[in-house]
């Protein structure tokens, strides 16, 4: 019996060990390593031990680097615009399509296609469509007698181009989440509103949206986090150009490491990006906590009223 | 909203058709272009969708797998064929590993009440936050100088497994919780050891969860570019890496590259049609609590 108990006590560790080992060696250690590397002057041909410790100089360099600041703002602008557009479109579509519909399952399947395909391929097909001569957009414009648009060679248009591609790929994500939230709304609230004579707009703004708010905010934050990670689509479409107009931070990290071989500086940038995302994630977590606490309080209050 | 009035107005159907066209259009265009010769691509008089299709592009791309020699291919470039095999190897092995390891961990977390579900969801969430670009520098450094895994399959597989583990553990947990404990107790009464209980009793029951986790893991390993680009050598390059390498050339052969892209897109598209429900569950899992 005692042997069995001992075996039982060890089992959980044996089940957990492989996952634990992999996570520690291939995930936690690299992230810690990155924090350390951000204080080094390090090129890819050196072992990390040979790299010179330079304190905060990488960060100071970044701070003084106009190109970095530019790409930081491009990232913020991209994330803000893309997420705003996708939220408006996604939630709007969910409001429009929230009815009993036969083909809804098929529709949802079709909508998740853009998210499942490799970002590299998404970039590829948009690059083809934006092509100045063979692309479908400019061909259509020209066939109507308009001038072609310099989609990927003008700094304003190329920014618009990457925004359109991202909106195409990720609006369905918000649509699906918003629709799920909407269909789990309490019917009673909507029926009560109907009895009180609320019109469609009032129902949307006074009842549906406020009740969906918790899910919408989490959706927004998830999407925001993902918007900071976009890289492959832009890499294929514009590679950050023309100039720095579409060089978002993730792409800049990639190029700093790959093309300019400044691993220390790339690590410092990674660190900053990670901190930014960490702040967002913690914000999301706290928001969840507050919501739960509030829900619990309301439930407690409701129970008190009952007795 | 009223339940009886199921007759929608035509504008509504027009909207739905427009949405479907918009989301499938670019993919259809890519498919169509992959059957076009480069001459047709550049010829403005050839329409986007109605033209005489050719499979020459696919023959070019897959030339080293063909049993015959296509006459239009002067020199067979094996890069893509090799990359396709590499992608399959990396994708399948890392999916298998992630599922096995993740399943065991999830089982231990549920049955032996280790960490709470809260801790695991928190880790999952934190992992979701880390962009692959952030892992680029440390993984490159460590894999090259400390583990000696650069340019090998093992290196790429290791990082994909690590990246996917938190999510897989988290999603499998929710399935394992639903396995009735009595079933396991009965098996143990009959003298099965914990490993037998796990592999012969629990695993068969949570198959739907395994399917969802497998699709997600395989998709990430199959689609990922950044880390594969940093870690793979000439002979271990995956498909996304070869695609990016070939579009930096000045003269792009659109037909061929679209055929390549299509081949890369086919597995995820198939998964979507086979298991869209599980995919949506996995995708929405972070926001709507499960």
CSV table of C-alpha atoms in Angstrom, one decimal, chain A:
chain,number,residue,atom,x,y,z
A,1,UNK,CA,0.0,0.0,0.0
A,2,UNK,CA,2.7,2.5,1.0
A,3,UNK,CA,4.5,1.7,-2.3
A,4,UNK,CA,1.4,2.5,-4.2
A,5,UNK,CA,0.9,5.8,-2.4
A,6,UNK,CA,4.5,6.7,-3.1
A,7,UNK,CA,4.0,5.9,-6.8
A,8,UNK,CA,0.9,7.9,-6.8
A,9,UNK,CA,2.7,10.8,-5.3
A,10,UNK,CA,5.3,10.7,-8.0
A,11,UNK,CA,3.0,10.3,-10.9
A,12,UNK,CA,1.8,13.9,-11.2
A,13,UNK,CA,5.4,15.0,-11.4
A,14,UNK,CA,6.2,12.4,-14.1
A,15,UNK,CA,3.2,13.6,-16.1
A,16,UNK,CA,4.2,17.3,-15.7
A,17,UNK,CA,8.0,16.9,-16.1
A,18,UNK,CA,8.2,16.9,-20.0
A,19,UNK,CA,6.1,20.0,-20.3
A,20,UNK,CA,7.9,21.7,-17.5
A,21,UNK,CA,11.3,21.0,-18.9
A,22,UNK,CA,10.4,22.2,-22.4
A,23,UNK,CA,8.8,25.4,-21.1
A,24,UNK,CA,11.7,26.3,-18.9
A,25,UNK,CA,14.4,25.6,-21.4
A,26,UNK,CA,12.7,26.8,-24.6
A,27,UNK,CA,10.5,29.6,-23.3
A,28,UNK,CA,11.4,31.0,-19.9
A,29,UNK,CA,15.1,30.8,-20.4
A,30,UNK,CA,15.0,32.6,-23.8
A,31,UNK,CA,12.9,35.4,-22.4
A,32,UNK,CA,15.2,35.9,-19.5
A,33,UNK,CA,18.1,35.7,-21.8
A,34,UNK,CA,16.6,38.4,-24.0
A,35,UNK,CA,16.4,40.8,-21.0
A,36,UNK,CA,20.0,40.2,-20.3
A,37,UNK,CA,21.0,40.5,-24.0
A,38,UNK,CA,19.4,43.9,-24.2
A,39,UNK,CA,22.3,45.2,-22.1
A,40,UNK,CA,25.0,43.9,-24.5
A,41,UNK,CA,26.7,45.1,-27.6
A,42,UNK,CA,26.3,41.8,-29.5
A,43,UNK,CA,26.7,40.7,-33.1
A,44,UNK,CA,25.5,37.3,-34.4
A,45,UNK,CA,29.1,36.0,-34.9
A,46,UNK,CA,29.9,36.3,-31.2
A,47,UNK,CA,29.0,34.0,-28.4
A,48,UNK,CA,27.1,35.8,-25.8
A,49,UNK,CA,30.0,35.6,-23.4
A,50,UNK,CA,32.2,37.7,-25.7
A,51,UNK,CA,29.7,40.4,-26.1
A,52,UNK,CA,30.5,43.6,-24.2
A,53,UNK,CA,28.2,44.7,-21.4
A,54,UNK,CA,27.1,48.3,-22.1
A,55,UNK,CA,24.4,48.9,-19.5
A,56,UNK,CA,21.5,50.9,-20.8
A,57,UNK,CA,23.3,52.2,-23.9
A,58,UNK,CA,21.1,50.2,-26.2
A,59,UNK,CA,18.0,51.8,-24.7
A,60,UNK,CA,19.6,55.3,-24.8
A,61,UNK,CA,20.5,54.7,-28.4
A,62,UNK,CA,16.9,53.7,-29.2
A,63,UNK,CA,15.6,56.7,-27.4
A,64,UNK,CA,17.8,59.0,-29.5
A,65,UNK,CA,17.1,57.1,-32.7
A,66,UNK,CA,14.6,59.0,-34.9
A,67,UNK,CA,14.0,55.9,-37.0
A,68,UNK,CA,13.0,53.9,-33.9
A,69,UNK,CA,10.7,56.6,-32.7
A,70,UNK,CA,9.1,56.8,-36.1
A,71,UNK,CA,8.5,53.1,-36.2
A,72,UNK,CA,7.1,53.2,-32.7
A,73,UNK,CA,4.5,55.7,-33.8
A,74,UNK,CA,3.8,53.8,-36.9
A,75,UNK,CA,3.1,50.8,-34.7
A,76,UNK,CA,0.8,52.7,-32.4
A,77,UNK,CA,-1.0,54.3,-35.3
A,78,UNK,CA,-1.4,51.0,-37.1
A,79,UNK,CA,-2.7,49.2,-34.1
A,80,UNK,CA,-5.1,52.0,-33.2
A,81,UNK,CA,-6.6,52.5,-36.7
A,82,UNK,CA,-6.8,48.8,-37.4
A,83,UNK,CA,-8.5,47.9,-34.2
A,84,UNK,CA,-10.9,50.8,-34.3
A,85,UNK,CA,-12.0,49.9,-37.9
A,86,UNK,CA,-12.3,46.2,-37.1
A,87,UNK,CA,-14.3,46.8,-33.9
A,88,UNK,CA,-16.8,49.1,-35.7
A,89,UNK,CA,-17.1,46.8,-38.7
A,90,UNK,CA,-17.1,43.5,-36.7
A,91,UNK,CA,-19.7,44.6,-34.1
A,92,UNK,CA,-21.8,46.4,-36.8
A,93,UNK,CA,-21.9,43.3,-38.9
A,94,UNK,CA,-22.8,41.2,-35.8
A,95,UNK,CA,-25.7,43.5,-35.0
A,96,UNK,CA,-26.9,43.3,-38.6
A,97,UNK,CA,-26.6,39.5,-38.9
A,98,UNK,CA,-27.9,38.5,-35.5
A,99,UNK,CA,-31.0,36.8,-36.7
A,100,UNK,CA,-32.1,33.3,-37.3
A,101,UNK,CA,-30.4,32.4,-40.5
A,102,UNK,CA,-30.0,29.1,-42.2
A,103,UNK,CA,-26.6,29.4,-43.7
A,104,UNK,CA,-25.0,31.0,-40.6
A,105,UNK,CA,-22.6,28.1,-40.0
A,106,UNK,CA,-21.4,28.2,-43.6
A,107,UNK,CA,-21.0,31.9,-43.3
A,108,UNK,CA,-18.9,31.6,-40.2
A,109,UNK,CA,-16.7,28.9,-41.8
A,110,UNK,CA,-16.1,31.2,-44.8
A,111,UNK,CA,-15.3,34.1,-42.5
A,112,UNK,CA,-12.6,32.2,-40.6
A,113,UNK,CA,-10.7,31.3,-43.8
A,114,UNK,CA,-8.6,34.5,-43.9
A,115,UNK,CA,-7.4,33.9,-40.3
A,116,UNK,CA,-6.4,30.3,-40.9
A,117,UNK,CA,-4.3,30.9,-44.0
A,118,UNK,CA,-0.6,31.6,-43.4
A,119,UNK,CA,0.1,35.3,-43.0
A,120,UNK,CA,2.8,35.0,-45.6
A,121,UNK,CA,0.2,33.8,-48.1
A,122,UNK,CA,-2.2,36.6,-47.1
A,123,UNK,CA,0.6,39.1,-47.8
A,124,UNK,CA,1.3,37.4,-51.1
A,125,UNK,CA,-2.3,37.6,-52.4
A,126,UNK,CA,-2.7,41.2,-51.4
A,127,UNK,CA,0.7,42.1,-52.9
A,128,UNK,CA,-0.6,40.6,-56.1
A,129,UNK,CA,-3.9,42.5,-55.9
A,130,UNK,CA,-2.0,45.8,-55.2
A,131,UNK,CA,0.4,45.2,-58.0
A,132,UNK,CA,0.7,48.5,-60.0
A,133,UNK,CA,0.1,46.9,-63.4
A,134,UNK,CA,-1.2,43.3,-63.1
A,135,UNK,CA,-3.1,43.9,-59.8
A,136,UNK,CA,-6.9,43.7,-59.9
A,137,UNK,CA,-7.4,47.1,-58.2
A,138,UNK,CA,-5.4,49.1,-60.7
A,139,UNK,CA,-6.7,47.1,-63.6
A,140,UNK,CA,-10.3,47.8,-62.6
A,141,UNK,CA,-9.5,51.5,-62.0
A,142,UNK,CA,-7.8,51.7,-65.4
A,143,UNK,CA,-10.6,49.9,-67.2
A,144,UNK,CA,-13.0,52.6,-65.9
A,145,UNK,CA,-10.5,55.2,-67.2
A,146,UNK,CA,-9.1,56.3,-63.9
A,147,UNK,CA,-5.4,56.6,-62.9
A,148,UNK,CA,-3.9,53.7,-61.1
A,149,UNK,CA,-3.1,54.1,-57.4
A,150,UNK,CA,0.5,53.7,-56.3
A,151,UNK,CA,-0.6,51.2,-53.6
A,152,UNK,CA,2.8,50.0,-52.4
A,153,UNK,CA,5.1,52.8,-53.6
A,154,UNK,CA,3.6,55.8,-51.9
A,155,UNK,CA,4.0,56.2,-48.2
A,156,UNK,CA,0.4,57.2,-47.4
A,157,UNK,CA,-1.1,54.6,-49.8
A,158,UNK,CA,1.1,51.8,-48.5
A,159,UNK,CA,-0.1,52.5,-45.0
A,160,UNK,CA,-3.7,52.3,-46.2
A,161,UNK,CA,-2.8,49.1,-48.1
A,162,UNK,CA,-1.6,47.3,-45.0
A,163,UNK,CA,-4.6,48.6,-43.0
A,164,UNK,CA,-7.0,47.2,-45.6
A,165,UNK,CA,-5.2,43.8,-45.7
A,166,UNK,CA,-5.3,43.6,-41.9
A,167,UNK,CA,-9.0,44.6,-41.7
A,168,UNK,CA,-9.8,41.9,-44.3
A,169,UNK,CA,-8.0,39.3,-42.3
A,170,UNK,CA,-9.1,40.1,-38.8
A,171,UNK,CA,-12.6,41.7,-38.8
A,172,UNK,CA,-14.1,38.2,-38.9
A,173,UNK,CA,-12.5,37.5,-35.5
A,174,UNK,CA,-14.3,40.4,-33.9
A,175,UNK,CA,-17.5,39.5,-35.8
A,176,UNK,CA,-17.5,36.0,-34.5
A,177,UNK,CA,-16.8,37.0,-30.9
A,178,UNK,CA,-19.4,39.7,-31.0
A,179,UNK,CA,-22.0,37.4,-32.5
A,180,UNK,CA,-21.3,34.8,-29.8
A,181,UNK,CA,-21.7,37.5,-27.1
A,182,UNK,CA,-24.9,38.8,-28.7
A,183,UNK,CA,-26.5,35.4,-28.9
A,184,UNK,CA,-26.0,34.7,-25.2
A,185,UNK,CA,-27.7,37.9,-24.2
A,186,UNK,CA,-30.6,37.4,-21.8
A,187,UNK,CA,-33.8,37.4,-23.9
A,188,UNK,CA,-35.8,38.8,-21.0
A,189,UNK,CA,-34.0,42.2,-21.2
A,190,UNK,CA,-34.7,42.6,-24.9
A,191,UNK,CA,-38.3,41.5,-24.5
A,192,UNK,CA,-38.9,43.9,-21.7
A,193,UNK,CA,-37.5,46.7,-23.9
A,194,UNK,CA,-39.8,45.7,-26.7
A,195,UNK,CA,-42.8,45.8,-24.4
A,196,UNK,CA,-41.7,49.3,-23.3
A,197,UNK,CA,-41.7,50.3,-27.0
A,198,UNK,CA,-38.1,50.7,-27.6
A,199,UNK,CA,-37.1,51.0,-31.3
A,200,UNK,CA,-34.2,49.1,-32.9
A,201,UNK,CA,-31.6,51.8,-32.3
A,202,UNK,CA,-32.6,52.2,-28.6
A,203,UNK,CA,-32.4,48.4,-28.2
A,204,UNK,CA,-28.9,48.4,-29.7
A,205,UNK,CA,-27.5,51.3,-27.8
A,206,UNK,CA,-29.3,51.0,-24.5
A,207,UNK,CA,-29.4,47.2,-24.1
A,208,UNK,CA,-27.3,45.1,-26.5
A,209,UNK,CA,-24.1,47.1,-26.5
A,210,UNK,CA,-24.0,47.8,-22.7
A,211,UNK,CA,-24.6,44.1,-21.9
A,212,UNK,CA,-22.0,43.0,-24.4
A,213,UNK,CA,-19.4,45.4,-23.1
A,214,UNK,CA,-17.4,43.0,-21.0
A,215,UNK,CA,-16.8,40.6,-23.9
A,216,UNK,CA,-16.3,43.5,-26.3
A,217,UNK,CA,-13.6,45.0,-24.2
A,218,UNK,CA,-11.7,41.7,-23.8
A,219,UNK,CA,-12.1,41.2,-27.6
A,220,UNK,CA,-10.6,44.6,-28.1
A,221,UNK,CA,-7.7,44.0,-25.9
A,222,UNK,CA,-7.0,40.6,-27.5
A,223,UNK,CA,-7.1,42.1,-30.9
A,224,UNK,CA,-4.9,45.0,-29.8
A,225,UNK,CA,-2.3,42.6,-28.5
A,226,UNK,CA,-2.4,40.7,-31.8
A,227,UNK,CA,-2.1,43.9,-33.8
A,228,UNK,CA,1.3,44.6,-32.2
A,229,UNK,CA,2.4,41.2,-33.4
A,230,UNK,CA,1.5,41.5,-37.1
A,231,UNK,CA,4.7,41.1,-39.1
A,232,UNK,CA,4.6,38.6,-42.0
A,233,UNK,CA,1.8,40.3,-43.9
A,234,UNK,CA,3.6,43.6,-43.9
A,235,UNK,CA,7.0,42.0,-44.5
A,236,UNK,CA,5.6,40.5,-47.7
A,237,UNK,CA,3.6,43.5,-48.8
A,238,UNK,CA,6.0,46.4,-48.2
A,239,UNK,CA,9.0,45.2,-46.1
A,240,UNK,CA,8.5,48.4,-44.1
A,241,UNK,CA,8.8,50.8,-47.0
A,242,UNK,CA,8.6,53.1,-48.7
A,243,UNK,CA,11.0,54.8,-46.2
A,244,UNK,CA,9.8,53.9,-42.7
A,245,UNK,CA,6.1,54.4,-43.5
A,246,UNK,CA,5.0,50.9,-42.7
A,247,UNK,CA,7.8,49.6,-40.6
A,248,UNK,CA,6.1,48.5,-37.4
A,249,UNK,CA,8.1,47.5,-34.4
A,250,UNK,CA,8.0,43.7,-34.9
A,251,UNK,CA,9.3,44.2,-38.4
A,252,UNK,CA,12.0,46.6,-37.2
A,253,UNK,CA,13.2,44.0,-34.6
A,254,UNK,CA,13.4,41.4,-37.4
A,255,UNK,CA,15.3,43.7,-39.7
A,256,UNK,CA,17.6,44.9,-36.9
A,257,UNK,CA,18.6,41.4,-36.1
A,258,UNK,CA,18.6,40.0,-39.6
A,259,UNK,CA,20.0,42.8,-41.8
A,260,UNK,CA,21.8,45.1,-39.4
A,261,UNK,CA,23.0,42.3,-37.2
A,262,UNK,CA,22.6,44.4,-34.0
A,263,UNK,CA,21.3,41.7,-31.7
A,264,UNK,CA,21.7,43.7,-28.5
A,265,UNK,CA,19.6,46.6,-29.9
A,266,UNK,CA,17.0,44.2,-31.3
A,267,UNK,CA,16.8,42.6,-27.8
A,268,UNK,CA,16.3,46.0,-26.3
A,269,UNK,CA,13.5,46.7,-28.8
A,270,UNK,CA,11.9,43.3,-28.1
A,271,UNK,CA,12.0,44.2,-24.4
A,272,UNK,CA,10.2,47.5,-24.9
A,273,UNK,CA,7.6,45.8,-27.1
A,274,UNK,CA,7.1,43.1,-24.5
A,275,UNK,CA,6.6,45.6,-21.8
A,276,UNK,CA,4.0,47.4,-23.8
A,277,UNK,CA,2.1,44.2,-24.4
A,278,UNK,CA,2.5,43.2,-20.8
A,279,UNK,CA,0.9,46.4,-19.7
A,280,UNK,CA,-2.0,45.7,-22.1
A,281,UNK,CA,-2.3,42.1,-20.8
A,282,UNK,CA,-2.3,43.1,-17.2
A,283,UNK,CA,-4.9,45.8,-18.0
A,284,UNK,CA,-7.1,43.1,-19.5
A,285,UNK,CA,-6.6,40.8,-16.5
A,286,UNK,CA,-7.4,43.5,-14.0
A,287,UNK,CA,-10.5,44.5,-16.0
A,288,UNK,CA,-11.6,40.8,-15.8
A,289,UNK,CA,-11.1,40.8,-12.1
A,290,UNK,CA,-13.0,44.0,-11.6
A,291,UNK,CA,-15.9,42.7,-13.7
A,292,UNK,CA,-16.0,39.5,-11.7
A,293,UNK,CA,-16.0,41.3,-8.4
A,294,UNK,CA,-18.8,43.6,-9.6
A,295,UNK,CA,-20.8,40.6,-10.9
A,296,UNK,CA,-20.4,38.9,-7.5
A,297,UNK,CA,-21.4,42.0,-5.6
A,298,UNK,CA,-24.5,42.4,-7.8
A,299,UNK,CA,-25.4,38.7,-7.3
A,300,UNK,CA,-25.0,39.1,-3.5
A,301,UNK,CA,-27.2,42.3,-3.6
A,302,UNK,CA,-29.8,40.5,-5.6
A,303,UNK,CA,-29.9,37.6,-3.2
A,304,UNK,CA,-30.3,40.0,-0.3
A,305,UNK,CA,-33.3,41.6,-2.0
A,306,UNK,CA,-34.9,38.2,-2.4
A,307,UNK,CA,-34.8,37.3,1.3
